[in-house]
CSV table of C-alpha atoms and ligand atoms in Angstrom, one decimal:
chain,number,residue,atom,x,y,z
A,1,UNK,CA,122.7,88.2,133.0
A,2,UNK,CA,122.7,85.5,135.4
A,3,UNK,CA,122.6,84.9,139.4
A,4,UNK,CA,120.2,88.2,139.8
A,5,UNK,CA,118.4,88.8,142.5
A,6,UNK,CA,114.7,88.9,143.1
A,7,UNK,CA,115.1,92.9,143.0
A,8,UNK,CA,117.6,93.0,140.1
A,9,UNK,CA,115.6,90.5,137.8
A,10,UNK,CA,112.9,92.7,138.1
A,11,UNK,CA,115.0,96.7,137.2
A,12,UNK,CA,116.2,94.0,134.0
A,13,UNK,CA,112.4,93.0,132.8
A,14,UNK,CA,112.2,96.9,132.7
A,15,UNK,CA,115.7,97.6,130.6
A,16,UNK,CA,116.8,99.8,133.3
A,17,UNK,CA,120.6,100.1,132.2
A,18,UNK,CA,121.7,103.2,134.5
A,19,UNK,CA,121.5,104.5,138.0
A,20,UNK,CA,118.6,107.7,136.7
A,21,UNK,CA,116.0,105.2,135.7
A,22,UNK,CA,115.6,103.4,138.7
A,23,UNK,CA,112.6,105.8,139.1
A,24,UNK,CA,111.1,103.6,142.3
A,25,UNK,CA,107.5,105.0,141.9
A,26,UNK,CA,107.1,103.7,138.0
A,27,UNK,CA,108.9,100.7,139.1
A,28,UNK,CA,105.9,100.4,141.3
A,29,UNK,CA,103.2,101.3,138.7
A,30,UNK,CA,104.2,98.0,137.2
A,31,UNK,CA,103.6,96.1,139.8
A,32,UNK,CA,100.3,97.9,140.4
A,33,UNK,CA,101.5,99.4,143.7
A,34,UNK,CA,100.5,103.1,144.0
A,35,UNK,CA,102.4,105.4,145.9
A,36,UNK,CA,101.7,107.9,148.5
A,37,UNK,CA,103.3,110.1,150.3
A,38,UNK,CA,101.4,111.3,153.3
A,39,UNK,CA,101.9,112.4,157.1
A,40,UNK,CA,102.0,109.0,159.2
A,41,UNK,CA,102.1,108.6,162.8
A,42,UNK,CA,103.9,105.9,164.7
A,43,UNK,CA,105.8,104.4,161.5
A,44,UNK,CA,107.8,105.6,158.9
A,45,UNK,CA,106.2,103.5,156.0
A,46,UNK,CA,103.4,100.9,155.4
A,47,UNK,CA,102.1,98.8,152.5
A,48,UNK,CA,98.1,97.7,152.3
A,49,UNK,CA,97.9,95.1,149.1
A,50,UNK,CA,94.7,93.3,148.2
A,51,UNK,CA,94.7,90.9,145.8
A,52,UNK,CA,96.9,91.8,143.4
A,53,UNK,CA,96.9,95.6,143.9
A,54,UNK,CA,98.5,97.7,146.8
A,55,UNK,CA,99.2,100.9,148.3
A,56,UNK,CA,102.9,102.4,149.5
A,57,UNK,CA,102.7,105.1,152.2
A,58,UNK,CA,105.9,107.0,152.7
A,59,UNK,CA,106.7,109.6,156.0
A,60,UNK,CA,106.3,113.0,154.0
A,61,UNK,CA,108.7,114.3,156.6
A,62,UNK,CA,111.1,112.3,155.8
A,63,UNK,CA,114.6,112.7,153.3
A,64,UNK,CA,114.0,112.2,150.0
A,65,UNK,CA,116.8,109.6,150.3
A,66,UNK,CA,114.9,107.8,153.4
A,67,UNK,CA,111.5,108.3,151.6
A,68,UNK,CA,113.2,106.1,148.5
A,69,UNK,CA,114.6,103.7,150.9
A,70,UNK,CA,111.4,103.3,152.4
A,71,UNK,CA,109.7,102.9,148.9
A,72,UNK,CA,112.4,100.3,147.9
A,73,UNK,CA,111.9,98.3,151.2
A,74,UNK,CA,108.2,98.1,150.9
A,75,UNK,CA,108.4,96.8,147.6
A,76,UNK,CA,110.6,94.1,149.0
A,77,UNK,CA,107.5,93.0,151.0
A,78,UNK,CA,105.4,92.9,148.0
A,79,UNK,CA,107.6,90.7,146.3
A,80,UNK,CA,108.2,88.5,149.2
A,81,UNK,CA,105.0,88.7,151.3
A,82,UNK,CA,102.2,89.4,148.7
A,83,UNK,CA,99.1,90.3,150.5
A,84,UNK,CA,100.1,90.8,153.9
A,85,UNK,CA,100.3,94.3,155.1
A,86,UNK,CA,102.8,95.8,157.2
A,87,UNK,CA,104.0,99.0,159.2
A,88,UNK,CA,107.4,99.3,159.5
A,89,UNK,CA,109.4,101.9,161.9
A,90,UNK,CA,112.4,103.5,161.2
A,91,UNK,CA,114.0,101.1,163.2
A,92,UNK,CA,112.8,98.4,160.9
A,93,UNK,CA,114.7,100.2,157.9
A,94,UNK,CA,117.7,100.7,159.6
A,95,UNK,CA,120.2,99.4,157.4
A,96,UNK,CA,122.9,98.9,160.2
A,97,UNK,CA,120.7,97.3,162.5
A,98,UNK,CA,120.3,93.7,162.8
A,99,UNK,CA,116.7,93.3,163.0
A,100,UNK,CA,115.1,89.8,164.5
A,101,UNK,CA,112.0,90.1,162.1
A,102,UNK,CA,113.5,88.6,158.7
A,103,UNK,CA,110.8,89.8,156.8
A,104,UNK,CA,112.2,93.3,157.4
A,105,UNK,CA,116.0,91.8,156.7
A,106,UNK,CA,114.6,90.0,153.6
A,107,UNK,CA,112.5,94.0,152.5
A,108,UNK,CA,116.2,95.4,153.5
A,109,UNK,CA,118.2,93.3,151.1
A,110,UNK,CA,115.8,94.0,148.5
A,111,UNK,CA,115.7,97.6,148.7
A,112,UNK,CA,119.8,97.6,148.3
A,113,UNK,CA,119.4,95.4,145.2
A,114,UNK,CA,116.8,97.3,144.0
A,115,UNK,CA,118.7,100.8,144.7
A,116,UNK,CA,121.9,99.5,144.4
A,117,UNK,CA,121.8,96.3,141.5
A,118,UNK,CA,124.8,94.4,141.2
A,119,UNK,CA,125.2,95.0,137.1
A,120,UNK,CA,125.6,98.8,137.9
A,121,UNK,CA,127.4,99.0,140.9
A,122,UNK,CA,130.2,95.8,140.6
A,123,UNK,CA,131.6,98.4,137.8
A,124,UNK,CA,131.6,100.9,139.9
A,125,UNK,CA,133.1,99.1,142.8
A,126,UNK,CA,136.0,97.5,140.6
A,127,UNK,CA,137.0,101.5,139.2
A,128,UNK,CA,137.5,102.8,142.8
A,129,UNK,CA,140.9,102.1,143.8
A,130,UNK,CA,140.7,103.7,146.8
A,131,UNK,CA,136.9,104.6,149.0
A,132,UNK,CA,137.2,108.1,150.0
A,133,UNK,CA,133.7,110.1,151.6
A,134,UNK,CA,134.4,112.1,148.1
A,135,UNK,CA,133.4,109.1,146.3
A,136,UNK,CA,130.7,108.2,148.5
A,137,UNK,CA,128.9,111.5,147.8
A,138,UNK,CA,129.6,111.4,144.0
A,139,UNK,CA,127.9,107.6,143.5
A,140,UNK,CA,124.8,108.6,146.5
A,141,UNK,CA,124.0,111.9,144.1
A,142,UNK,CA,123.9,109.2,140.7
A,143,UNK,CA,122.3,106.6,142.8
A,144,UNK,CA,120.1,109.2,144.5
A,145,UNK,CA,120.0,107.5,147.9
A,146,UNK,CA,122.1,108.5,151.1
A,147,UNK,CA,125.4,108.2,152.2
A,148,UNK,CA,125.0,105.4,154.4
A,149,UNK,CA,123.3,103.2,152.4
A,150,UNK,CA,126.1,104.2,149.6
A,151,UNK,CA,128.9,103.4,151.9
A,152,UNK,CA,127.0,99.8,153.4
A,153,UNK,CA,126.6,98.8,149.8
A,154,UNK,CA,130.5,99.4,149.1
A,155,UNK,CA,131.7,97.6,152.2
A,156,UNK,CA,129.3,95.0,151.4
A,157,UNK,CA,130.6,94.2,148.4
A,158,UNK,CA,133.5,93.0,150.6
A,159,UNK,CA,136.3,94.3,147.4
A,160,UNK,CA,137.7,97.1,149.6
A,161,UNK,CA,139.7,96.7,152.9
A,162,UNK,CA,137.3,99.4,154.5
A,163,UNK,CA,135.3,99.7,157.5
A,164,UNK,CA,132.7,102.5,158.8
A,165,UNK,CA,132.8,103.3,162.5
A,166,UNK,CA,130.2,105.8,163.3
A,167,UNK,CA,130.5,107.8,166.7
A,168,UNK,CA,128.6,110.1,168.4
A,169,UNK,CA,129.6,114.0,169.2
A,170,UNK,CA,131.0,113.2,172.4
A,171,UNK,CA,133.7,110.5,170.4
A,172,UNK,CA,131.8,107.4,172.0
A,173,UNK,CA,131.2,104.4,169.7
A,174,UNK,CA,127.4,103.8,168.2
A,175,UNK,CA,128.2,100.9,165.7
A,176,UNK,CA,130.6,99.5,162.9
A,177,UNK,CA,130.2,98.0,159.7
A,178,UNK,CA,133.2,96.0,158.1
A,179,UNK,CA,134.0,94.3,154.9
A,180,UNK,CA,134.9,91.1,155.1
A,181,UNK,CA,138.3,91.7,154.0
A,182,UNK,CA,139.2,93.3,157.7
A,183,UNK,CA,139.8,90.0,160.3
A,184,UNK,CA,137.2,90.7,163.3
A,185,UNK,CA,140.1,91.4,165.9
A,186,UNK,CA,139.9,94.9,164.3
A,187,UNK,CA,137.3,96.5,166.3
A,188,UNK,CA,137.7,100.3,166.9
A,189,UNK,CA,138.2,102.1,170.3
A,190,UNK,CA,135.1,102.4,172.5
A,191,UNK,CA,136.0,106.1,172.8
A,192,UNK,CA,138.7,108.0,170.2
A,193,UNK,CA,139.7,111.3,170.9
A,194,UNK,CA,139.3,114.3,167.8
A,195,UNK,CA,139.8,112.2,164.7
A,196,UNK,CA,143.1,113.8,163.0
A,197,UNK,CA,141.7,113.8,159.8
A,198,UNK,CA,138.5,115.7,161.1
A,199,UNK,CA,141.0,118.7,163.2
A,200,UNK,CA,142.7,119.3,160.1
A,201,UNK,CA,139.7,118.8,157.6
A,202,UNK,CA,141.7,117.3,155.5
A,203,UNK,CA,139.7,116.2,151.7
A,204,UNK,CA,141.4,113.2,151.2
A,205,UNK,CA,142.3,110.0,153.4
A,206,UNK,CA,144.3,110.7,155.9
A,207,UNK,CA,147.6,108.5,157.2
A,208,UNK,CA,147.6,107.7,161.1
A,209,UNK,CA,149.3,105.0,163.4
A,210,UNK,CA,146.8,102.1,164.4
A,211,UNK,CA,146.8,103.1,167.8
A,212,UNK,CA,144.7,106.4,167.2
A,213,UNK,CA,141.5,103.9,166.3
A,214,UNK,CA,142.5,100.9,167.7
A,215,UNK,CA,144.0,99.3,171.6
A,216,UNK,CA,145.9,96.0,170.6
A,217,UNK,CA,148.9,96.0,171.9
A,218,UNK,CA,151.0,96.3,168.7
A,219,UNK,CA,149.1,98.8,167.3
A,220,UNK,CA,151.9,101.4,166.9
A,221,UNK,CA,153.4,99.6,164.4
A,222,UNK,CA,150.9,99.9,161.9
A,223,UNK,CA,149.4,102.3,159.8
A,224,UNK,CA,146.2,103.4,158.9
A,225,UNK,CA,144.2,105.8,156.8
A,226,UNK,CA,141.0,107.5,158.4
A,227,UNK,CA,138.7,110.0,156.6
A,228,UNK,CA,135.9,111.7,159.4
A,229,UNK,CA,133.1,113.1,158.0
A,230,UNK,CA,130.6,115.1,160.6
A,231,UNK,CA,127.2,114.6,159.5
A,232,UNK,CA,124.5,116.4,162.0
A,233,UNK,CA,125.3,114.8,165.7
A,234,UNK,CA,127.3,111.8,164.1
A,235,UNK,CA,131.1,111.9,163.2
A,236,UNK,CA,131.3,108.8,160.1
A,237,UNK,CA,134.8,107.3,160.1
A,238,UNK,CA,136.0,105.7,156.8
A,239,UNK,CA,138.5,103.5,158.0
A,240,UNK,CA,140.8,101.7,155.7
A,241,UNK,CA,143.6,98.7,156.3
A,242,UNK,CA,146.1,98.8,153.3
A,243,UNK,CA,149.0,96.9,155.4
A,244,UNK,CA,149.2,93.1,154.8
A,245,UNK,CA,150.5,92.1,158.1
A,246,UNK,CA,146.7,93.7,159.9
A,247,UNK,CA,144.6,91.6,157.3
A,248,UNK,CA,146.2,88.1,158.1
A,249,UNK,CA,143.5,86.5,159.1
A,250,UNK,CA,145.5,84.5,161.4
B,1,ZN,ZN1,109.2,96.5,156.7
C-alpha cells in the first residue's frame, strides 16, 4: 500500500484488514503504552512516557466512543512527541475545533487515521451514493467511534457534496464543517427556523428550497436536501448540494 500515514502504516505492520480489529488498547501493547482508565480531574486524557514505555489515562466518565477517541489521540502524541507528556482537555480533542497547539492538530489527525484508515474507509466512501444520518450510524457502530467523528471523516474525504451544520436547541448556529466540494459562499443561516425534515421526522433526506438554510439572494431557486438529527441539546444538519449551478465555484 502506498502514501499511508504515520497511523495507517502502523494498523498495516499489525495486518489489521477490517474495522473490529482496530482494538486501540492492543494496538497500544505494541507500542508498550499501557492503558488506563481512571477518574481524572481537570482533563479528559493524559500520556506519561519514559524512555521507551508509557502510560494512557482515559476519563472513566467518559463515552466509550470519546474514551477511544481519546486513546487514539494520545497515541498520536507518542508517535509524534515520544517522551513528552501531555494533558489534554476535551477542548483539545475536539475534532471541529481548530486548535492553535498543533501538537493537538497533528494527535487529532492521527487519531482519524488511526480510527478511520484510508484502506478501509475510501471503499466505503466510494459505495455510498448518497450520505444519509442512516449511514452515518451503520459505519460509527463497525467503526465503533461516534457520529461526529464518522460524519467529519466522510466530509473530509471531500467525495460527497455534503456539509454538517450543527445548531443549538434554540435554532442558533454553533459551527459547520464542509467538504471541499461546496464553494465557501454556502454558509448556512445564523438562525433557521424547525428544520422540515426534523417536524416531519422524516428517515431519509429530505428535499427543500435553498432558502430554508441559506439567505443569498437567489436562493429560491435552488434545491436542497436536509436530514436533522436531534442528538441531546444539539440538532445535526446533514446538508447536501446535488444542483450543479450552487457548486460552480465561480
Ligand atoms: Zn492532546
Amino acid at each position: 500500500m502506498k502514501n499511508l500515514s504515520k497511523a495507517e502504516n502502523l494498523l498495516n505492520s499489525l495486518g489489521i484488514s477490517t474495522p473490529g480489529e482496530i482494538d486501540l488498547e492492543a494496538i497500544a501493547w505494541t507500542q508498550n503504552v499501557l492503558v488506563k482508565t481512571r477518574p481524572l480531574e481537570g482533563c479528559e486524557a493524559r500520556i506519561f512516557g519514559k524512555g521507551d514505555v508509557a502510560i494512557i489515562s482515559v476519563n472513566e466518565d467518559s463515552r466509550p466512543t470519546r474514551q477511544r477517541f481519546s486513546i487514539a489521540h494520545e497515541l498520536g502524541h507518542w508517535n509524534n512527541d515520544r517522551g513528552m507528556n501531555f494533558y489534554c482537555s476535551s477542548k483539545d480533542l475536539e475534532i471541529g475545533f481548530k486548535n492553535s497547539k498543533l501538537a493537538e492538530r497533528l494527535a487529532n489527525y492521527f487519531a482519524a487515521d488511526l480510527l478511520f484508515p484510508s484502506f478501509l474507509f475510501k471503499p466505503i466512501v466510494r459505495q455510498t451514493p448518497e450520505l444519509t444520518w442512516d449511514v452515518i450510524k451503520g459505519v460509527s457502530n463497525d467503526f465503533n467511534t461516534s457520529l461526529t467523528a464518522t460524519v467529519f471523516r466522510f466530509i473530509d474525504s471531500n467525495e460527497l457534496p455534503v456539509m454538517l451544520a450543527v445548531y443549538n436547541s434554540n435554532l442558533e448556529r454553533l459551527w459547520v464543517k464542509r467538504s471541499s466540494q461546496i464553494p465557501e459562499r454556502w454558509y448556512p443561516k445564523e438562525t433557521i427556523s424547525i428544520p422540515q425534515s426534523l417536524k416531519w421526522n422524516d428517515s431519509g433526506m429530505f428535499p427543500v428550497t435553498a432558502d430554508y438554510w441559506f439567505d443569498q439572494d437567489d436562493c429560491d431557486e435552488y434545491e436542497i436536501e436536509e436530514q436533522t438529527f436531534q442528538y441531546a441539546d444539539r440538532i445535526l444538519a446533514l446538508l447536501t448540494i446535488k444542483d450543479e449551478r450552487m457548486r460552480d465555484l465561480e
